[in-house]
XYZ file of C-alpha atoms in Angstrom:
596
model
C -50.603 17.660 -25.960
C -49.836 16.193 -22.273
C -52.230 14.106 -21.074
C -53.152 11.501 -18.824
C -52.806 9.327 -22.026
C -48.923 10.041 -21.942
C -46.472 11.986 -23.568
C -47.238 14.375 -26.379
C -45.755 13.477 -30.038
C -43.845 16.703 -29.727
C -42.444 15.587 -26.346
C -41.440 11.737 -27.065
C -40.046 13.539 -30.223
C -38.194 15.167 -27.701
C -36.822 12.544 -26.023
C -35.693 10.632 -29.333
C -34.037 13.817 -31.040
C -32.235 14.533 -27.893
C -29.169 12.909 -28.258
C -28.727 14.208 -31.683
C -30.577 17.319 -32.204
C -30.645 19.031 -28.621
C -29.561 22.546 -29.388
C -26.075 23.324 -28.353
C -25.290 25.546 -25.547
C -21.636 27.028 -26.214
C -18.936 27.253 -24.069
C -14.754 27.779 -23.957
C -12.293 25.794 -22.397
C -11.156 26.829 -18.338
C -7.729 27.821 -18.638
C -6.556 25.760 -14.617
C -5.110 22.816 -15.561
C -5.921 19.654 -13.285
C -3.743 18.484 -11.195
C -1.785 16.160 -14.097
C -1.810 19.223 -16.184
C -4.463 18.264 -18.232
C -7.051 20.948 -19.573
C -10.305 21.367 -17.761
C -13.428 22.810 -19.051
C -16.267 24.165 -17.208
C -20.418 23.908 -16.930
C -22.221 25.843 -14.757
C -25.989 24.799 -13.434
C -28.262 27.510 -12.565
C -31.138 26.286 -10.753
C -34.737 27.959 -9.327
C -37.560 25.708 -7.389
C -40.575 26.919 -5.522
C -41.366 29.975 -7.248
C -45.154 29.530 -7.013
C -46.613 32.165 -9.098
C -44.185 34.821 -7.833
C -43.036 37.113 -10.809
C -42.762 40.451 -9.696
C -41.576 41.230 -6.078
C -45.035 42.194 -4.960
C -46.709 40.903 -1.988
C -50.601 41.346 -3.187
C -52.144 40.795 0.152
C -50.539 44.286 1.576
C -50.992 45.376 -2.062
C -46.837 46.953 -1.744
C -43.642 45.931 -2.610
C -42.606 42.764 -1.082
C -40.518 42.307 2.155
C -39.843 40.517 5.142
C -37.529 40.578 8.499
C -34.852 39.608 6.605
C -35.414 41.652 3.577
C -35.979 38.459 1.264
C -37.031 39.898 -2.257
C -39.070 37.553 -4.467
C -40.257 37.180 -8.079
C -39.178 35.722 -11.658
C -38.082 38.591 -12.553
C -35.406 38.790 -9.941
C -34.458 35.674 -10.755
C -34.240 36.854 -14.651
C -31.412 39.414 -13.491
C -29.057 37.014 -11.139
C -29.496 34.757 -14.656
C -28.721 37.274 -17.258
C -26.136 38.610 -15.550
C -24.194 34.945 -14.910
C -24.804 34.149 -18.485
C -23.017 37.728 -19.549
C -20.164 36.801 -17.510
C -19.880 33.350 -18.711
C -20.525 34.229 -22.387
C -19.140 31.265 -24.621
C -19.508 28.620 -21.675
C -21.720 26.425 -21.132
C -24.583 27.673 -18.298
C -27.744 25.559 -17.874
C -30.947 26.573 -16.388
C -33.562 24.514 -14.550
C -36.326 24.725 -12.300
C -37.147 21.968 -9.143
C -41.566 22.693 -9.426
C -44.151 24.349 -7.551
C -44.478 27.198 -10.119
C -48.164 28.031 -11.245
C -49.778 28.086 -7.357
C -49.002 30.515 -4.884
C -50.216 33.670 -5.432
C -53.367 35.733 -6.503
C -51.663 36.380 -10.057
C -51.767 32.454 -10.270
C -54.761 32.056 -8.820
C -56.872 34.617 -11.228
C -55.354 32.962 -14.234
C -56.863 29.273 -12.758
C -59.608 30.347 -11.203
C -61.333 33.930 -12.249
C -60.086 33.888 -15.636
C -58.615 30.340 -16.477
C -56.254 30.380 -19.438
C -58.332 27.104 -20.302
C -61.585 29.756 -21.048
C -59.417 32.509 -22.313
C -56.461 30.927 -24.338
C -54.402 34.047 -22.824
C -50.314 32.782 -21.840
C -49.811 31.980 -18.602
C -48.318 34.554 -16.397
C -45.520 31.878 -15.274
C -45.188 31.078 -18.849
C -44.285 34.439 -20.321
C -42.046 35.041 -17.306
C -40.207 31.468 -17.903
C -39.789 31.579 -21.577
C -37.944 35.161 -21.613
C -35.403 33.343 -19.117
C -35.486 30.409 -21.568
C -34.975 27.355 -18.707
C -33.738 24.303 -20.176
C -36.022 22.429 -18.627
C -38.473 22.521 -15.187
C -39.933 19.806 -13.162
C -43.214 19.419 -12.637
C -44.156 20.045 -8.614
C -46.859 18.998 -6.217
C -48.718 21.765 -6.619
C -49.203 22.168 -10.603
C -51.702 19.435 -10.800
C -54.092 21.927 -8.537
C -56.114 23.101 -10.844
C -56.355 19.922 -13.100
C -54.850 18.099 -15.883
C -56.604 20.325 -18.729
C -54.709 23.371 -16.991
C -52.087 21.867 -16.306
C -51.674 20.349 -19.642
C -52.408 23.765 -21.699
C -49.478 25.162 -19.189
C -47.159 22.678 -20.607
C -47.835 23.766 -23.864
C -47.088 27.253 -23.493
C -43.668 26.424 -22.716
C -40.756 27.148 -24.873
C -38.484 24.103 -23.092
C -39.543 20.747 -21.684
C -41.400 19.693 -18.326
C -40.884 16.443 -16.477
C -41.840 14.161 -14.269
C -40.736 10.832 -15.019
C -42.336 9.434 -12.180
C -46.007 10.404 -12.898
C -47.517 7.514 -14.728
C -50.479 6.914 -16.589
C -53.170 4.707 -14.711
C -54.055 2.957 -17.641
C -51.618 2.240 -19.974
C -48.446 2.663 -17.455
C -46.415 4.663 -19.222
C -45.082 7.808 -18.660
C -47.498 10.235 -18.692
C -45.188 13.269 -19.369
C -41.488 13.449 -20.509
C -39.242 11.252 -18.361
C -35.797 13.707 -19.140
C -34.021 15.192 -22.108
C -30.149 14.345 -22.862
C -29.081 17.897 -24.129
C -25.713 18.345 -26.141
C -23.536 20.882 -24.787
C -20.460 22.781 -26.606
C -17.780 22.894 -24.351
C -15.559 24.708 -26.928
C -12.085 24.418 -28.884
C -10.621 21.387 -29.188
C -13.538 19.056 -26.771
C -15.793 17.113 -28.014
C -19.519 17.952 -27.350
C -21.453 17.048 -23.683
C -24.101 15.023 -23.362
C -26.029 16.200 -20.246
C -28.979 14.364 -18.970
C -31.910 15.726 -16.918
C -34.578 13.634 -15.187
C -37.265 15.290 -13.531
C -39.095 13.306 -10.510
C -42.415 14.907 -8.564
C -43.935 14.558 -5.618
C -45.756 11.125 -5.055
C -47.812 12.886 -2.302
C -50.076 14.103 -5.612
C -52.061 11.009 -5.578
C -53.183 12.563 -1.834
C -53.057 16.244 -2.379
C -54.957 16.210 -5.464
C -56.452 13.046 -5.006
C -60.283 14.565 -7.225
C -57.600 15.713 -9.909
C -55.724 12.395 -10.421
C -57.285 9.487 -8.820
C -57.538 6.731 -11.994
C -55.610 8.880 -14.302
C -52.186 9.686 -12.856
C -50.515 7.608 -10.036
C -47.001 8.395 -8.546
C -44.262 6.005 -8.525
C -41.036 5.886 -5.865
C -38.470 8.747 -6.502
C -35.974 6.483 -5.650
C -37.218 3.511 -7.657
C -38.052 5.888 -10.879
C -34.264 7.469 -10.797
C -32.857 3.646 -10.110
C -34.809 2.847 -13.655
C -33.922 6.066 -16.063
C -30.324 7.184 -14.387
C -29.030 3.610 -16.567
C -31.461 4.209 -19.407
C -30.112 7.853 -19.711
C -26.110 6.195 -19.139
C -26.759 4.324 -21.631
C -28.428 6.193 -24.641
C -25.554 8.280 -24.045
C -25.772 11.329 -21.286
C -22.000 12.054 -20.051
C -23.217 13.046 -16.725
C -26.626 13.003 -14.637
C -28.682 16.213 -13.308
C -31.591 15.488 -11.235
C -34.008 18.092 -11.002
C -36.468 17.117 -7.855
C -39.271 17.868 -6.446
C -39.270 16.706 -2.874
C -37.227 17.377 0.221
C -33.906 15.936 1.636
C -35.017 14.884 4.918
C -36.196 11.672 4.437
C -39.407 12.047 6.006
C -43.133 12.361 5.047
C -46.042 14.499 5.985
C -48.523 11.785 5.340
C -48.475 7.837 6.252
C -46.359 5.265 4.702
C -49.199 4.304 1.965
C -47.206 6.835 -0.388
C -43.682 6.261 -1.446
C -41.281 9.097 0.547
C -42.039 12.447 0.325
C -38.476 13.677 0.760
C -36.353 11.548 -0.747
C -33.549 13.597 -2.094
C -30.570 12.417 -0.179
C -31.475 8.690 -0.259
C -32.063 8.855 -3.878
C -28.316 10.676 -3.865
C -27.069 7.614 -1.416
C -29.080 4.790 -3.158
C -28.793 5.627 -6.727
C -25.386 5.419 -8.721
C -24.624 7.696 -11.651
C -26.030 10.419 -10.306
C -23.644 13.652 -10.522
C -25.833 16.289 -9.171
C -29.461 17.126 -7.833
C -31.182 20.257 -7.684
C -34.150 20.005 -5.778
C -37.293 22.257 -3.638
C -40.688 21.271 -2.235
C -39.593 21.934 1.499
C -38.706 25.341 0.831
C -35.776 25.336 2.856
C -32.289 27.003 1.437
C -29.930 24.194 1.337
C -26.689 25.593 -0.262
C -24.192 23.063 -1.019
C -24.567 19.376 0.599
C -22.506 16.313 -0.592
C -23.882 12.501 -0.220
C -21.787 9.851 -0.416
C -23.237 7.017 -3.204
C -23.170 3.458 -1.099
C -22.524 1.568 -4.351
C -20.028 3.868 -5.804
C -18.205 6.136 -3.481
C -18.647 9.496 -5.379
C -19.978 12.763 -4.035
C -23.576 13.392 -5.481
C -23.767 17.551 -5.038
C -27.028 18.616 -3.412
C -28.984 21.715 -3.644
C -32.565 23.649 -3.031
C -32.587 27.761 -3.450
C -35.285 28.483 -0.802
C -38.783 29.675 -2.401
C -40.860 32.520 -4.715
C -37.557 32.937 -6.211
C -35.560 34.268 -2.967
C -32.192 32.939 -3.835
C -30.738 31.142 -7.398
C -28.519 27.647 -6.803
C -25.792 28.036 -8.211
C -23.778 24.477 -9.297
C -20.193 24.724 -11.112
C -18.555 21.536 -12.405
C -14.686 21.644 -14.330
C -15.002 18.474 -16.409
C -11.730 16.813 -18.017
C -11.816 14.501 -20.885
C -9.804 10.803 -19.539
C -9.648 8.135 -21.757
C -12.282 9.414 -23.928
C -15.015 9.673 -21.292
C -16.108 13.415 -19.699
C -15.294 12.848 -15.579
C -16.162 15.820 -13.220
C -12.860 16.747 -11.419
C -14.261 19.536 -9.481
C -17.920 20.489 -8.142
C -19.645 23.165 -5.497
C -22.766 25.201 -5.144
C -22.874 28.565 -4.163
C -26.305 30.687 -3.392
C -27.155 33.512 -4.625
C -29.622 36.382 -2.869
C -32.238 37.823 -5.189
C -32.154 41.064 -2.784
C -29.106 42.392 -4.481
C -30.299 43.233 -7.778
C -33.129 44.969 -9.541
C -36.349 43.083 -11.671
C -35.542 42.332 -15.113
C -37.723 44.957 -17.279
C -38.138 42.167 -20.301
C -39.644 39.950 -17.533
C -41.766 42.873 -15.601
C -43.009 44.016 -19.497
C -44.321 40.474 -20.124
C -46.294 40.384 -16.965
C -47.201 43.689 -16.404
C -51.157 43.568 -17.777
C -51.858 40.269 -15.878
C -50.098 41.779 -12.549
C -52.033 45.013 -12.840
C -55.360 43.458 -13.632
C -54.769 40.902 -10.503
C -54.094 43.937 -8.056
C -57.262 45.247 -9.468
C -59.234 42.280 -8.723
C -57.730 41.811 -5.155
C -58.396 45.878 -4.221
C -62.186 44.718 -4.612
C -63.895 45.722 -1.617
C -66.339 43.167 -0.018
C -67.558 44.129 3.215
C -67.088 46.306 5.943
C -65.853 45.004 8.775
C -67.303 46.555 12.577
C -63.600 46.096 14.250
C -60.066 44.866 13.283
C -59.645 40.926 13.190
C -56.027 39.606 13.047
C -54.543 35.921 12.910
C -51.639 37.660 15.246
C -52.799 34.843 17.803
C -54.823 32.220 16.084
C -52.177 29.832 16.817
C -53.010 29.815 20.661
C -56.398 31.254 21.442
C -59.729 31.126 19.649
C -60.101 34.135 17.936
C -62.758 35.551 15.863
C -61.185 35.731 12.472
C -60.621 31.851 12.402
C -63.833 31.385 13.775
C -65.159 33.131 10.449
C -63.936 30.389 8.497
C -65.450 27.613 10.871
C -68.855 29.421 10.436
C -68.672 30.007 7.074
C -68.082 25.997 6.316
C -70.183 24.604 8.610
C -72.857 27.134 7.096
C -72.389 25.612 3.906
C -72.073 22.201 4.857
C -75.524 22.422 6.986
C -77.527 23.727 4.357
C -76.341 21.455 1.531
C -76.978 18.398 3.816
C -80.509 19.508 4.967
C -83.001 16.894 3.891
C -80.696 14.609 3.350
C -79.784 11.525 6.603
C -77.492 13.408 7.775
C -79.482 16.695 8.497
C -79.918 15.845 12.133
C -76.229 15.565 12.821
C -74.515 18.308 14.459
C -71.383 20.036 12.329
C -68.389 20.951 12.873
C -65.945 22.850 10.956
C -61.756 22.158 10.842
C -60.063 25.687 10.261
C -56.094 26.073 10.560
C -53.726 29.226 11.010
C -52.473 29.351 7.621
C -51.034 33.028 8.170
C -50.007 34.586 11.307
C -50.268 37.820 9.911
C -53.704 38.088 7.971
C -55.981 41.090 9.014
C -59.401 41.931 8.448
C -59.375 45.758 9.085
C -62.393 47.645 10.816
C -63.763 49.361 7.834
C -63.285 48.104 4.270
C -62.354 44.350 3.924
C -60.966 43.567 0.411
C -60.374 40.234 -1.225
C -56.896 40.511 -0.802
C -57.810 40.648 3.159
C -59.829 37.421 2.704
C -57.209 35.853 0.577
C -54.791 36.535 3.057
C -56.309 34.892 5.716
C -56.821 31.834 3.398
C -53.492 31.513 0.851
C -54.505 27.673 -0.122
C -56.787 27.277 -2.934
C -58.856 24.464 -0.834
C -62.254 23.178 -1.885
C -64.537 22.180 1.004
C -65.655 18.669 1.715
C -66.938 17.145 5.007
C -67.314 13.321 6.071
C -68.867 11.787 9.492
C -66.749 11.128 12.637
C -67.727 9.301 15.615
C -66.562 11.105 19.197
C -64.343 9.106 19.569
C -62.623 9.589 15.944
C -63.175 13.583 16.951
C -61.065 13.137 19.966
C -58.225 11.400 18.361
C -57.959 13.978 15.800
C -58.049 16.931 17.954
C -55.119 14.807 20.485
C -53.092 14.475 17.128
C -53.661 17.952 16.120
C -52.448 19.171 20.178
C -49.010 17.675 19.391
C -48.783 21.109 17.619
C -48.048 22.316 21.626
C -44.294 22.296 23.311
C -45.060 20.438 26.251
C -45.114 23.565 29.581
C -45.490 21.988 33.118
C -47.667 24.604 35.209
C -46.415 27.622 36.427
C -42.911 27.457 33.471
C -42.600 30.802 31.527
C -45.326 31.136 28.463
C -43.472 32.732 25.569
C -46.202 32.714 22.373
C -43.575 32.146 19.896
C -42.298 29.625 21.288
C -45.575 27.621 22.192
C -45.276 25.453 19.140
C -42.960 22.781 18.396
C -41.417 24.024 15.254
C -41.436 20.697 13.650
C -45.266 21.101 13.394
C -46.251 24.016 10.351
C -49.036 26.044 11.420
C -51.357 24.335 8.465
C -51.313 20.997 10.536
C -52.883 22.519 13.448
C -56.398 22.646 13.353
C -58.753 24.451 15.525
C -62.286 22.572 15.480
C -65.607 24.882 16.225
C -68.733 23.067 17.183
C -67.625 21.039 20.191
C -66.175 23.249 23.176
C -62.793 21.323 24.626
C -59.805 22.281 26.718
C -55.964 21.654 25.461
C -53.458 20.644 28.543
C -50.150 21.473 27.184
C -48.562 20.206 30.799
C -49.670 16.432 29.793
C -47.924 14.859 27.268
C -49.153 14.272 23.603
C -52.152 11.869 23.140
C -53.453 13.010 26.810
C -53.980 16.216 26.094
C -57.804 17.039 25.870
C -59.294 17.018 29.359
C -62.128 18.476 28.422
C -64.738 17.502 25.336
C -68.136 18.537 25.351
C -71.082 19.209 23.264
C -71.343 22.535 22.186
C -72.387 25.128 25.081
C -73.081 21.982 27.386
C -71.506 20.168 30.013
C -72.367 16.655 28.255
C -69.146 14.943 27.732
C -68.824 14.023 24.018
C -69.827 10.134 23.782
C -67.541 7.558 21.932
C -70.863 6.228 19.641
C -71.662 10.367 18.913
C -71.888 11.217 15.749
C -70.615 14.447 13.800
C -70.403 16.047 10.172
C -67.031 17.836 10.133
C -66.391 20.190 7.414
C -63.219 19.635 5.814
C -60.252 21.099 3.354
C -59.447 19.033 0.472
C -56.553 18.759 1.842
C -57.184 17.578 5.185
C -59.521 15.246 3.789
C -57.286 13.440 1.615
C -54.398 12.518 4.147
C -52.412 15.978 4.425
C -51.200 16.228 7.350
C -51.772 12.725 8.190
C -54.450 13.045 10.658
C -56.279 9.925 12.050
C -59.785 9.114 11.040
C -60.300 12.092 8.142
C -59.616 9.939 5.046
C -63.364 8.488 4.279
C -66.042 8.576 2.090
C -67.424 12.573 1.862
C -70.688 13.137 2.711
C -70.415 16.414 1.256
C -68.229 17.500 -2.179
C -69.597 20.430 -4.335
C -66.061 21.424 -5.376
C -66.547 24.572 -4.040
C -63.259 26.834 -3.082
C -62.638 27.386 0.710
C -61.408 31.518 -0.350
C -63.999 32.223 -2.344
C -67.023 30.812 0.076
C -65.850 33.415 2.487
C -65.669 35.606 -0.230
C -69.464 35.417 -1.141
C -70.147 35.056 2.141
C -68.701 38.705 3.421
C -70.698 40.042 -0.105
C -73.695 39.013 0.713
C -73.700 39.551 4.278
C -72.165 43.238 3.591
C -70.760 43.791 7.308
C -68.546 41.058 9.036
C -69.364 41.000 13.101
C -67.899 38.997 15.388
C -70.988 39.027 16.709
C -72.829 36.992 14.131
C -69.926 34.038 14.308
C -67.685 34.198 17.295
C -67.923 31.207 19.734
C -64.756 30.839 21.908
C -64.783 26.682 22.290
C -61.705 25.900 22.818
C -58.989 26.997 25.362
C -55.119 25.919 26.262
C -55.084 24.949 30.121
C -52.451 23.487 32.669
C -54.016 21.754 34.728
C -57.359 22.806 34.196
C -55.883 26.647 34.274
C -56.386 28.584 31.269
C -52.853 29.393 29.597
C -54.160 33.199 28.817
């Protein structure tokens, strides 16, 4: 059983049988001949990351087959087919398959089996599990986003596995060990006349946990360096005998971080590829970008370390082929590339569809639920720019909540106000019949509500950090709504606050941008020494984003889910109007001229 405690007996087990009783994955020898004329073999590495709950290619919001400008298809069992049909081609060789994290979050099929009907109550497989086990991965790294729902979940998750998860840098708080498997050395047959492979894989997560899912982890779990943690095992794994390295990683290649420098580097990839010798290859996600073949020169050593992230919800397979030789009785890689492969070009697996295929139908059940009606159509179409009702639902809906839990208590008297970001640009509420699936379009995080006091002047500092969002447009220059945003800024870190009415000047330059902060429906300028309850996402709350003055003490914490408040807030109410919610507060200006 995984645990905070540390590594099950089946998985250090794992770890200690590796080198000798790993299963063997066949393969025959590659006919080219290197460039002495000596004979080559080959290993292929097949590698998935970011599939977050995506198993059929079904987009449950529109309730219809998946699709996008591009055509992108999605899904596991995409995925299964691009797999099956590489291993078919390459039968007798040796063909890995791993998986970079984020896999149990994303979508309402994950999201019923954590939430509505946990497979912690029920005992039923996971939906990613059945999926993942028909493919039979050889290993997958745990991501940011599996320690969502807790460790209990998580843990039971892990145990419904038919191959090993790791994360070699998520350590137990109080014992400081590992509290899941580090990496497995697997043997690998590379045919007539070689002698076997010994292939290590390390698996690192995301250190930005210990923020994320700070209620989950804090003073069980903490989150070491990537860098550091592959600088420890890469050696360890050397030396207990893996012929070459595989990194499978969850975090980006960019360097870079979404939250402060408290945290060890949230995208470490390429400097753990630079920093860190003996590495041969890395397969890695998080940033969900499709990276298709990158090379990074080691400082230390000199050799290429091959790079590579397939994009997300199964989009596109990495693809990683290595021709090994055997000099001086050591395995050296001769040859290695990446190729990407497009999920669009083939059909689902039935094996993997058959598997899933209750759980997917019961979860479009659940989200064709009608909730309200709404009197006219609400879209996020420009949320981004303009205070529009549909946002402002949200805002109500948590400072609602966070007013009534607080009455009576010494904060009553405080006016609230409520944080609320464009998550989609495409959500609708519909006039007529609003379903869940509307609601959970418009909010796709599963977010639990918390709120904490701010002085005005901590208020105004967060909403000049959140107006960096803006491309800076002196008055009178072209407007052009998709281009309005700097794209280095993702819609979730813009936040729209409700409950104090102020005015964005996207001709001044960032950190001099609101002109205008008021109390609500007044002219009185917002004092310094004010104080204000401001409802909160988890998220937000804990440092995502890295917004100033939002990590402190809650005042309010009920563990209550952001999706489903609105939910059982459009039930109860039966109609959703405008009317009973919509306060415009806030307004883009150029020099004191409204932008729209």
């Amino acid at each position: 059983m995984t645990s905070p405690s540390g590594p099950s007996r089946r998985q250090v087990l794992a770890v200690a049988a590796a080198a000798a009783a790993a299963p063997l994955v066949a393969a025959t020898p590659a006919h080219a001949a290197g460039a002495a004329g000596k004979r080559t073999w080959d290993l292929t590495l097949l590698g998935t990351s970011d599939t977050h709950g995506n198993v059929y290619n079904w987009d449950y919001y529109r309730d219809a087959e998946y699709d996008d400008s591009k055509h992108n298809d999605i899904g596991v069992a995409k995925l299964a087919t691009l797999i099956n049909q590489i291993r078919a081609e390459r039968r007798g060789k040796a063909t890995l398959v791993l998986d970079a994290g984020d896999t149990i979050q994303g979508t309402p099929l994950a999201t019923f089996y954590a939430k509505q009907e946990p497979i912690t109550s029920t005992g039923v497989k996971h939906p990613m599990a059945r999926a993942m086990n028909i493919i039979d991965y050889d290993a997958v790294t745990l991501g940011n986003h599996e320690f969502n729902y807790g460790l209990p979940l998580l843990d039971l998750w892990i145990r419904q596995l038919g191959f090993p998860a790791l994360a070699a840098n998520a350590i137990n708080a109080k014992t400081g060990k590992p509290a899941f498997l580090p990496y497995v050395i697997k043997k690998v047959s590379l045919g007539w006349a070689a002698p076997t492979l010994r292939v290590g894989i390390l698996g690192l997560t995301n250190p930005g946990v210990a923020i994320w899912d700070r209620g989950n982890v804090e003073g069980k779990l903490r989150f070491d360096d990537m860098i550091a943690t592959a600088a420890k095992y890469v050696p360890i794994m050397r030396a207990r005998g893996a012929d070459i390295v595989l990194i499978s990683a969850h975090g980006g290649d960019s360097g870079t971080s979404s939250y402060g420098p408290e945290l060890p580097n949230e995208n470490p990839v390429a400097l753990i590829a630079q920093q860190v010798p003996g590495i041969d290859a890395i397969l890695f996600g998080h940033a969900h970008n499709e990276v298709v073949e990158r090379f990074v020169t080691n400082e230390r050593t000199g050799a290429q370390v091959l790079l590579s992230e397939p994009s997300k919800w199964g989009q596109r397979l990495t693809r990683m082929d290595f021709t090994l030789a055997r000099e001086h009785g050591r395995w050296t890689i001769t040859k290695k590339s990446a190729t990407m492969l497009n999920t669009n070009t083939v059909v689902e697996d039935p094996k993997v569809l058959a598997a899933v295929r209750a759980q997917h139908q019961k979860t479009v059940a659940y989200v064709n639920q009608v909730v309200a009606q709404a009197t006219v159509e609400m879209s996020t179409v420009e949320s981004r720019y303009k205070d529009t009702p549909i946002l402002d639902f949200i805002n109500h809906v948590q400072a609602e909540t966070v007013t009534k839990a607080l009455a009576g208590t010494q904060y009553a008297d405080l006016p609230v106000l409520s944080q609320a970001s464009p998550f989609s640009r495409t959500a609708v509420f519909p006039a007529g019949d609003v379903k869940i699936r509307d609601v959970a379009g418009l909010y796709v995080f599963d977010n639990t509500l918390e709120a904490v006091v701010l002085s005005g002047a901590e208020v105004r500092a967060y909403l000049e950090y959140s107006a960096k969002y803006f491309t800076t447009l002196a008055p009178g220059a072209p407007v052009d709504p998709e281009s309005i945003s700097d794209p280095s800024v993702p819609d979730y870190n813009y936040d729209a606050l409700s409950g104090v009415d102020y005015d964005i000047d996207i001709a001044k330059p960032v950190g001099q941008r609101i002109t205008r902060l008021v109390l609500a429906g007044t002219d009185t300028p917002v004092a310094d020494d004010a104080q204000f309850v401001v409802a909160v996402n988890n998220y937000r709350r804990s440092g995502g984003g890295n917004f100033p003055g939002i990590v402190k003490t809650q005042v309010y914490n009920e563990q209550q889910e952001i999706r489903q408040l609105l939910i059982d807030w459009a039930q109860a109410k039966g109609t959703i109007d405008p009317a009973d919610f919509f306060q415009p507060n806030w307004r883009l200006v150029r020099d004191g001229v409204p932008v729209f």
